[in-house]
Short mmCIF file of C-alpha atoms in Angstrom, two decimals:
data_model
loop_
_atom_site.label_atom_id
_atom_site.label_comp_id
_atom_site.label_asym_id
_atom_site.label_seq_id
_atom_site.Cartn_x
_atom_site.Cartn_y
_atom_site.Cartn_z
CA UNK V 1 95.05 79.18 80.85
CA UNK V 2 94.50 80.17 84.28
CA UNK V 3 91.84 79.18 86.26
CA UNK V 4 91.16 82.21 88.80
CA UNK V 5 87.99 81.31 91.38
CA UNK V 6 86.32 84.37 93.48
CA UNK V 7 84.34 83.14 95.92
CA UNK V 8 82.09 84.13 98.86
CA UNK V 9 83.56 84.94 102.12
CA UNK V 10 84.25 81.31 104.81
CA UNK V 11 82.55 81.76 108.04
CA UNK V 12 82.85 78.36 109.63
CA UNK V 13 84.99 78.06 112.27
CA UNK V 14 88.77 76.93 111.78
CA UNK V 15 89.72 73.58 110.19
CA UNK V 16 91.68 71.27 111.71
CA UNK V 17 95.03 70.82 110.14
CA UNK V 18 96.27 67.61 110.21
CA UNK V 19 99.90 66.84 109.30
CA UNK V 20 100.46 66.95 105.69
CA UNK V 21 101.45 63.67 103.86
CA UNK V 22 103.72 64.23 100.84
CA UNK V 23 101.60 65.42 98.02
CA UNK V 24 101.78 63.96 94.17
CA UNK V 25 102.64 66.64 91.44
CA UNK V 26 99.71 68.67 89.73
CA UNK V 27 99.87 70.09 86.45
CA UNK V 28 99.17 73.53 87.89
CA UNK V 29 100.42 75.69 90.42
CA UNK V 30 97.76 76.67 93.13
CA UNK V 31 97.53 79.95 94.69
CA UNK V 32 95.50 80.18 98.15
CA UNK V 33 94.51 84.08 98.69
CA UNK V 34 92.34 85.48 101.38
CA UNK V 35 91.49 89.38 100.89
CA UNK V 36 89.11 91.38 103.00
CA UNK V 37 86.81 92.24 100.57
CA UNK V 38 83.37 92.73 102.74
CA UNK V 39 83.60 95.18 106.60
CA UNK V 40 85.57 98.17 107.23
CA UNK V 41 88.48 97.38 105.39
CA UNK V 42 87.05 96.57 102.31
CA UNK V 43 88.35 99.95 100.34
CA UNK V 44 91.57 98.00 101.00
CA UNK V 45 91.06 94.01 100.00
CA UNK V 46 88.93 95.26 96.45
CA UNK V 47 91.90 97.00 94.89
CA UNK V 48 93.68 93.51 96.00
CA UNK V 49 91.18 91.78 94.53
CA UNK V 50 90.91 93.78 91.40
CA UNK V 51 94.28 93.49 90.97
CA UNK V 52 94.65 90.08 90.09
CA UNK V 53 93.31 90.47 86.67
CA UNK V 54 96.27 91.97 85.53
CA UNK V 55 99.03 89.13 86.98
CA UNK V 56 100.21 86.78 84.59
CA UNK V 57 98.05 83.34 83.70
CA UNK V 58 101.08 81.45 83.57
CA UNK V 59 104.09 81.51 84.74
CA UNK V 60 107.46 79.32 83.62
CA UNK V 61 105.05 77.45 81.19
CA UNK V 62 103.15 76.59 83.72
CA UNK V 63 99.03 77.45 84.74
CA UNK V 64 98.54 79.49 87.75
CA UNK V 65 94.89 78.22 89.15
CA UNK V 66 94.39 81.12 91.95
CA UNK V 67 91.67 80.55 94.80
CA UNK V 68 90.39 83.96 96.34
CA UNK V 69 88.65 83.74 99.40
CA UNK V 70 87.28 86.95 101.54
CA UNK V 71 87.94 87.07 105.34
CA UNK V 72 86.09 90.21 106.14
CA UNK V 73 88.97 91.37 108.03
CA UNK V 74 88.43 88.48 110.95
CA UNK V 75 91.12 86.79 111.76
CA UNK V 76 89.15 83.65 112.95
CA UNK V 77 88.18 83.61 109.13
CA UNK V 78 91.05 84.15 107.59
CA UNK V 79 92.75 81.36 109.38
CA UNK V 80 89.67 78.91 108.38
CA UNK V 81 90.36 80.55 104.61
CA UNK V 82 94.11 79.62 105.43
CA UNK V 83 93.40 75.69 106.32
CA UNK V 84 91.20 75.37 103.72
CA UNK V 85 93.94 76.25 101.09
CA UNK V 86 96.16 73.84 102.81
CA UNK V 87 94.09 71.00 103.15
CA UNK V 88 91.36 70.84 100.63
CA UNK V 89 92.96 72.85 97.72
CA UNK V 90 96.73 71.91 98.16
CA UNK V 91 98.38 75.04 97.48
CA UNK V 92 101.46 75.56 96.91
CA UNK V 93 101.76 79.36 97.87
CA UNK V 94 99.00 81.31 99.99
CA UNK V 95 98.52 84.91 100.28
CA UNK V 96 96.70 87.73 102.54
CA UNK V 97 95.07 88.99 104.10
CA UNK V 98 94.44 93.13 104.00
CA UNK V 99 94.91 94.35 107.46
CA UNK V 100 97.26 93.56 110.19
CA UNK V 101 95.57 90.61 112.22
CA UNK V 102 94.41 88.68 109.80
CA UNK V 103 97.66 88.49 108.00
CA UNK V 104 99.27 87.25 110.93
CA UNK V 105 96.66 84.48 111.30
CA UNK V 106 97.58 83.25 108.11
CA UNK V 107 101.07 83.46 108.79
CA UNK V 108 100.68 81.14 111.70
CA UNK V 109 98.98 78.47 109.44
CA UNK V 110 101.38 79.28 106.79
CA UNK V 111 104.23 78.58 108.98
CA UNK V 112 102.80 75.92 111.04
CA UNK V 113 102.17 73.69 107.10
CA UNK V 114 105.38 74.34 105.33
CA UNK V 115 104.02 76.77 102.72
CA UNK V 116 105.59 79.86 101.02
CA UNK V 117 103.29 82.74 102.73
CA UNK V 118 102.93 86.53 101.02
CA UNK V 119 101.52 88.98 103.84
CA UNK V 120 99.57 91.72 101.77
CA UNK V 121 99.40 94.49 104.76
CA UNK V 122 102.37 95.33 106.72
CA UNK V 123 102.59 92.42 110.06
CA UNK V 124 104.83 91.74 112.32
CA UNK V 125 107.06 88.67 111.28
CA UNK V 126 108.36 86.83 114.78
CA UNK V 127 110.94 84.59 114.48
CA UNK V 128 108.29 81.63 114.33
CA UNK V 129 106.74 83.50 111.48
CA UNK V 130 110.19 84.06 109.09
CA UNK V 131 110.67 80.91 107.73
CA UNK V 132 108.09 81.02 105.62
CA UNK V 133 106.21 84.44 104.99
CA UNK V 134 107.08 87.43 103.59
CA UNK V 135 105.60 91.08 103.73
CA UNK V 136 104.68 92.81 100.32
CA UNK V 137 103.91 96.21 102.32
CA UNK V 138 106.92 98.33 102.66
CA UNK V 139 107.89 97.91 106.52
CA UNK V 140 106.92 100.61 109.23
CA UNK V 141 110.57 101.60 110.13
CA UNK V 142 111.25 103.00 106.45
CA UNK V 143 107.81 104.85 106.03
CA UNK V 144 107.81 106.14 109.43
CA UNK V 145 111.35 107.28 108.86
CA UNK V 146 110.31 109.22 105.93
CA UNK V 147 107.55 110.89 108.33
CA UNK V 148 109.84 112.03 111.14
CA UNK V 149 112.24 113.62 108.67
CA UNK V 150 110.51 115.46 107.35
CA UNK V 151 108.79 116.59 110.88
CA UNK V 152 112.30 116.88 112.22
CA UNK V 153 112.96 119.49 108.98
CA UNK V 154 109.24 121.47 109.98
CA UNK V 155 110.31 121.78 113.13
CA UNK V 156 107.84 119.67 114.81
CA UNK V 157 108.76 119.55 118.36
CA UNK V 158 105.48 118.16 119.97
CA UNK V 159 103.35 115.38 117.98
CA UNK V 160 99.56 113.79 119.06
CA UNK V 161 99.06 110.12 118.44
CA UNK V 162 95.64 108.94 116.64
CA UNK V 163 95.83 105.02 115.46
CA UNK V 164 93.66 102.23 115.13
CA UNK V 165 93.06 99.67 118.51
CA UNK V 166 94.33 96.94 117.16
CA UNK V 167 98.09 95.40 116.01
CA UNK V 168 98.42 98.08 113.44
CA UNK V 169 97.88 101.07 115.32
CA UNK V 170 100.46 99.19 117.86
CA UNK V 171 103.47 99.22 114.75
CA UNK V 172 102.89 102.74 114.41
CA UNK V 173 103.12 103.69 117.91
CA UNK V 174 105.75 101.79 118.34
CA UNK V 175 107.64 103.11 115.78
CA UNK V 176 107.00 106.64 116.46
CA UNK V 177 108.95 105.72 119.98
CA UNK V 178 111.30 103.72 118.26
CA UNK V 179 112.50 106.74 115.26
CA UNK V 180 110.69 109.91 116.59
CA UNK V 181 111.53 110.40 119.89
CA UNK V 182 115.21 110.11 119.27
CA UNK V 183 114.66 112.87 117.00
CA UNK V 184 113.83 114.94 119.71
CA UNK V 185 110.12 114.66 119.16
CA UNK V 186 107.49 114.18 121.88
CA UNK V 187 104.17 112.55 121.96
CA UNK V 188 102.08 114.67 123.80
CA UNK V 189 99.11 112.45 123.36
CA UNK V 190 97.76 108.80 122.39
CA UNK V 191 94.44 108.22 121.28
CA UNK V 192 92.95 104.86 119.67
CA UNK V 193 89.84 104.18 117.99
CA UNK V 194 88.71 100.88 116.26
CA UNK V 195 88.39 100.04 112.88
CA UNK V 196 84.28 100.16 112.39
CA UNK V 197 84.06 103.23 114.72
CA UNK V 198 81.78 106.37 113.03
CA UNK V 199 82.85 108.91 115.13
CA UNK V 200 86.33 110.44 117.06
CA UNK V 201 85.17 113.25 118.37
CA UNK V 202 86.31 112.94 121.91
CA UNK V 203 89.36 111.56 120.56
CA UNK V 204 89.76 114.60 118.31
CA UNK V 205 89.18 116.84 120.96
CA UNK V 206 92.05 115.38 123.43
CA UNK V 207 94.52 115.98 120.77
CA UNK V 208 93.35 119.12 120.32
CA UNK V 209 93.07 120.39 123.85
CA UNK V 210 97.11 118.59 123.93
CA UNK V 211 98.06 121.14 121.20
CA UNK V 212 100.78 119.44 119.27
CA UNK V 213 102.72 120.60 116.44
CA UNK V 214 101.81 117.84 114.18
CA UNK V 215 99.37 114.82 114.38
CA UNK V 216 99.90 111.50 113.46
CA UNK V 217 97.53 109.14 112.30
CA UNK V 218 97.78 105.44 112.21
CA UNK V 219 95.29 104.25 110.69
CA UNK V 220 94.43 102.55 106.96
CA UNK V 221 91.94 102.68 103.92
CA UNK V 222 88.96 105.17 104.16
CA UNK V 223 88.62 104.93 108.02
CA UNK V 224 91.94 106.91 107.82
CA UNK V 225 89.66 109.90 106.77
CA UNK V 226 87.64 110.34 110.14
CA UNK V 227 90.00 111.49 112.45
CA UNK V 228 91.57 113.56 109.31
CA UNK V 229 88.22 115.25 108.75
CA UNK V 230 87.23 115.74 112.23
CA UNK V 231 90.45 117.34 112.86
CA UNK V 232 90.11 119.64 110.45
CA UNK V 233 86.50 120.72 111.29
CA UNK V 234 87.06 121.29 114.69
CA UNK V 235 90.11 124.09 113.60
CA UNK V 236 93.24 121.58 114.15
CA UNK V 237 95.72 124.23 112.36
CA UNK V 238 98.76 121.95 112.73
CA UNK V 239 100.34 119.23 110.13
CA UNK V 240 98.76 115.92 109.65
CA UNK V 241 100.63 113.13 108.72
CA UNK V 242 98.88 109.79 107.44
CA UNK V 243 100.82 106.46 107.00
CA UNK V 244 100.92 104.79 103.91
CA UNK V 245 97.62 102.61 104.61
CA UNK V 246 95.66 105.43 103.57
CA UNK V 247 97.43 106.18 100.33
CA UNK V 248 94.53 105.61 98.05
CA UNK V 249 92.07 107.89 95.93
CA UNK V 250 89.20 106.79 98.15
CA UNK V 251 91.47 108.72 101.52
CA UNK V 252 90.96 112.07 99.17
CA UNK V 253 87.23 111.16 98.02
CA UNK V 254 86.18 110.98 101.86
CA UNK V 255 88.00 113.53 103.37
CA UNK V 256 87.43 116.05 100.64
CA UNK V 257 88.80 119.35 101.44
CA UNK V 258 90.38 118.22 104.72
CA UNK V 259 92.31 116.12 102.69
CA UNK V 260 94.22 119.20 101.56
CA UNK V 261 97.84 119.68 103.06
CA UNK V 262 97.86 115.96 104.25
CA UNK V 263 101.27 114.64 104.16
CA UNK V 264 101.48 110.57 103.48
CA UNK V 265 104.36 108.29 103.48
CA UNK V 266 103.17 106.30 99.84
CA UNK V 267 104.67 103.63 98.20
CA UNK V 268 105.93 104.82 94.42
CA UNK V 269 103.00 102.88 92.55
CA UNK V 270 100.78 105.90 93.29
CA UNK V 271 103.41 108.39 90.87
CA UNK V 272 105.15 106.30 88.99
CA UNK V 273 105.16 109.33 86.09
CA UNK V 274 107.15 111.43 88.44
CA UNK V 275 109.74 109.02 88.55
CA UNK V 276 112.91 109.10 86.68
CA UNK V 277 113.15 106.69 84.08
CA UNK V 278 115.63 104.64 85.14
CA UNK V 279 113.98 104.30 88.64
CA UNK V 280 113.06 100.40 88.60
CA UNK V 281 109.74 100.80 89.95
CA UNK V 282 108.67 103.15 87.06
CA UNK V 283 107.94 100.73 84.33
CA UNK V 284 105.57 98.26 86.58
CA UNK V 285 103.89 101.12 88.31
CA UNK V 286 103.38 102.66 85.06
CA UNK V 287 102.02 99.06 83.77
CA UNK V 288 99.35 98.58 86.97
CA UNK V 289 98.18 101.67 86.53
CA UNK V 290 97.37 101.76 83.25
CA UNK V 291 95.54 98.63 83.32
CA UNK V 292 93.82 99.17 86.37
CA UNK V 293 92.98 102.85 85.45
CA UNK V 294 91.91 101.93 81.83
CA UNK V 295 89.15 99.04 83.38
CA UNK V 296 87.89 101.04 86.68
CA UNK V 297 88.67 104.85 85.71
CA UNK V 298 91.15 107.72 85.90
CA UNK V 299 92.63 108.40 89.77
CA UNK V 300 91.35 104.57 90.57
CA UNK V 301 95.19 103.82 91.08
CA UNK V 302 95.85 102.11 94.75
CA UNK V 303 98.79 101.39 96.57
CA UNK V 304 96.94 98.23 98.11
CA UNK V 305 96.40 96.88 94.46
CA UNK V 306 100.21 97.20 94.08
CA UNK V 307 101.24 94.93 96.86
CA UNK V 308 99.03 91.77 95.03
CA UNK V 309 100.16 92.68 91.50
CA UNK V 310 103.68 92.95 93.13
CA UNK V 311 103.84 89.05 94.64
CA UNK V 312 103.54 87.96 91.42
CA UNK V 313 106.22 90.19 89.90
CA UNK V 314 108.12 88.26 92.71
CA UNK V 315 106.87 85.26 91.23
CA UNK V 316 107.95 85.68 88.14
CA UNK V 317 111.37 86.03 89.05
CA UNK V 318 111.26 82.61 91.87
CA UNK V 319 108.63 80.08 90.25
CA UNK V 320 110.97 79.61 87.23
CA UNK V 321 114.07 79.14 89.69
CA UNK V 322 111.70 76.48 91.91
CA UNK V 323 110.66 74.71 88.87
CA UNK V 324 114.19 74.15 87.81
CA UNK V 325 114.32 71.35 91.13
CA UNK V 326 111.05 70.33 92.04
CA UNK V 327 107.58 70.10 90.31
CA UNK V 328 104.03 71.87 91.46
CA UNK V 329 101.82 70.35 94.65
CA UNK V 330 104.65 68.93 96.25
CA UNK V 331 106.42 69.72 99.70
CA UNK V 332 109.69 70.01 97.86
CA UNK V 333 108.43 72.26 95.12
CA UNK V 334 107.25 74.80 98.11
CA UNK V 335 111.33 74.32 99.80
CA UNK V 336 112.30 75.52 96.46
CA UNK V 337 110.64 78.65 96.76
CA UNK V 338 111.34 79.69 99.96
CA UNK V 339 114.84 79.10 98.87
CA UNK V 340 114.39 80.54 95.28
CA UNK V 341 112.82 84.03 97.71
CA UNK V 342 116.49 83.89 99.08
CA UNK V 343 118.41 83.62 95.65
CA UNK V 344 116.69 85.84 93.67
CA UNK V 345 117.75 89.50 93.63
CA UNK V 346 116.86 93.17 92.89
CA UNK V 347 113.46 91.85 91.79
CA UNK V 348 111.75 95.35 90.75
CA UNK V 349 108.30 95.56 91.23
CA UNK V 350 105.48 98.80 91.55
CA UNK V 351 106.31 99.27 95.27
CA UNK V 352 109.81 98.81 95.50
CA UNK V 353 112.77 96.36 94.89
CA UNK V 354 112.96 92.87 96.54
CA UNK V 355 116.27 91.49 98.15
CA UNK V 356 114.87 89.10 100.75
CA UNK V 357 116.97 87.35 102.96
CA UNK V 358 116.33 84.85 106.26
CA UNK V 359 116.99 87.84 108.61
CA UNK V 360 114.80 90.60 106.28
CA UNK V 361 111.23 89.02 105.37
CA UNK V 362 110.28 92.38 103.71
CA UNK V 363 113.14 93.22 101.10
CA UNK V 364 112.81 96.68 100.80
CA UNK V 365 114.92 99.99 100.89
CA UNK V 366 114.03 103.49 100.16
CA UNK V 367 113.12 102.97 96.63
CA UNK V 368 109.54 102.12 98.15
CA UNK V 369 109.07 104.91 99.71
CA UNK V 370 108.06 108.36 98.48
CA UNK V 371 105.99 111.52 100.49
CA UNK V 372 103.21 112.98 99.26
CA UNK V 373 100.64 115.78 99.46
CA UNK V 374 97.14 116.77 98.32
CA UNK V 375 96.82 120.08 96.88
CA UNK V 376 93.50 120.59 94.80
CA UNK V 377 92.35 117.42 95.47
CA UNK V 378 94.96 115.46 94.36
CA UNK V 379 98.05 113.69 95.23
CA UNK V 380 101.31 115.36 94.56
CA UNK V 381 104.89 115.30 95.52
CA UNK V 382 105.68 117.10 99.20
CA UNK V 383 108.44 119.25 99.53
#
């Protein structure tokens, strides 16, 4: 039976990590995962959270004891939460965090320790990072491509930049440089705003006063909502376009009716029934949303709960390969799942369908991608 631990968030400051000595074998296998269940991005790291109670107890035969810890969305805590996996509850696989910066903090320890590392909100992985973490998250290039198309296809010559102040509003701007201006777009103006901010209304009237075709917004969870409501309240006619960090039912329960017309890049989890049926990511999409629907209430689906549910459909598929060379709490049992990441193949999940590789630490195409809209407050296939 699995053991599964919540506990309260780790504010102390980081641990030491001292080098590892070569571990003796444990009965279980022990999951490390740090989720930013208290701050702003909290509407993100519950779902996460919630999640978990619907991943397998066991897995090859053998107990899954999983340790959740709560950063707050710090990265100073979430590399404490990180150490503390590694040195005082041995694990062999750690996961998190929720937004951008603390995920890359635990990537560091991850990689810096030896251990297999799951990234639950899209991060850059540096070559000192790809070793050993992966991204659940669909990567910005394929959402943002999905964006510009279908800009491109509106016509959208001139587009206004809102994002978060912080690593994840860089991706996005990034991106937009990277895809959209070779489509002939321009970005006729950047704004920023941080992550516990109340208000953009100087921001929102910049990007007004710029007058740009379409606005896009960089920005995650229910914070995604302000500049989306502001917009629309001071008269913003144009399209909005929201990344996929907003693609929850809480986005359309703040905004309200400025959520209408919204166009997202989601990942498939949020209409799975809309999928063909031999679409791989039908069946578990269909399967986390019933449970999770069924214990916290119709329209409570969340893409975020998808990417924790979806590392352990990955697991599924590598633990039993691992097992066959190496046995739980040891350094060679944690080789043979980075290498059992690279074997395995077409592992379907909610979100999309893995293929990792050492180059590609996110493993997805555009299966894990799909645009939506809101039209009478709710989310819907765009056109």
């Amino acid at each position: 039976m699995k053991r599964f631990y919540l506990t309260a968030a780790i504010t102390a400051a980081a641990l030491a990590l001292p080098a590892l000595p070569a571990l003796a074998q444990t009965a279980d296998i022990t999951i490390g995962i740090s989720v930013t269940t208290t701050g702003p991005a909290a509407a993100l790291g519950i779902p996460e959270r919630n999640a978990l109670e619907f991943v397998p107890k066991e897995i090859g035969g053998v107990p899954l004891k999983v340790i959740v810890l709560d950063d707050g969305g710090d990265p100073t805590t979430a590399t404490t939460n990180a150490r503390r996996f590694v040195t005082e509850s041995k694990a062999d696989i750690v996961m998190g965090s929720s937004t951008t910066p603390p995920s890359i903090a635990i990537s560091n320890v991850a990689n810096e320790a030896g251990i297999p590392h799951f990234g639950l909100a899209p991060f850059p992985i540096t070559p000192e990072r790809a070793k050993w973490s992966v991204s659940m998250p669909q990567p910005i290039p394929i959402m943002g491509k999905v964006l510009y198309e279908h800009m491109k296809s509106k016509g959208v010559k001139t587009v206004g930049y809102i994002g978060y102040s912080d690593s994840y509003g860089d991706l996005w701007f990034n991106d937009f440089k990277a895809q959209g201006l070779p489509m002939g777009m321009t970005m006729v103006d950047e704004e920023r705003f941080a992550r516990p901010d109340t208000s953009v209304t100087g921001q929102v009237l910049k990007l007004i006063a710029a007058n740009p075709d379409a606005v896009l917004i960089g920005a995650s969870g229910t914070a995604a909502a302000l500049p989306q409501t502001e917009l629309r309240e001071r008269g913003y006619k144009g399209l909005i376009y929201q990344t996929h960090g907003a693609a929850s039912m809480d986005f359309i329960r703040i905004a309200g009716k400025a959520a209408e017309g919204v166009l997202m890049a989601s990942g498939p989890v949020m209409d799975p029934e809309d999928q063909p049926d031999e679409a791989a990511t039908k069946k578990p999409g269909l399967a986390l949303n019933t449970a999770y629907e069924a214990k916290y209430g119709p329209n409570s689906r969340s893409q975020f709960a998808g990417h924790s549910y979806d590392a352990f459909e990955v697991l599924k598929r590598v633990i039993p390969t691992a097992l066959k060379t190496a046995k739980p709490g040891t350094p060679e049992f944690r080789e043979a799942i980075r290498q059992a990441l690279l074997s395995e193949k077409e592992i379907a999940a909610s979100q999309g369908v893995y293929n990792f590789t050492e180059k590609d630490r996110f493993g997805l195409d555009d299966r894990s991608r799909i645009l939506l809209t809101v039209k009478d407050g709710k989310y819907t296939l765009a056109k």
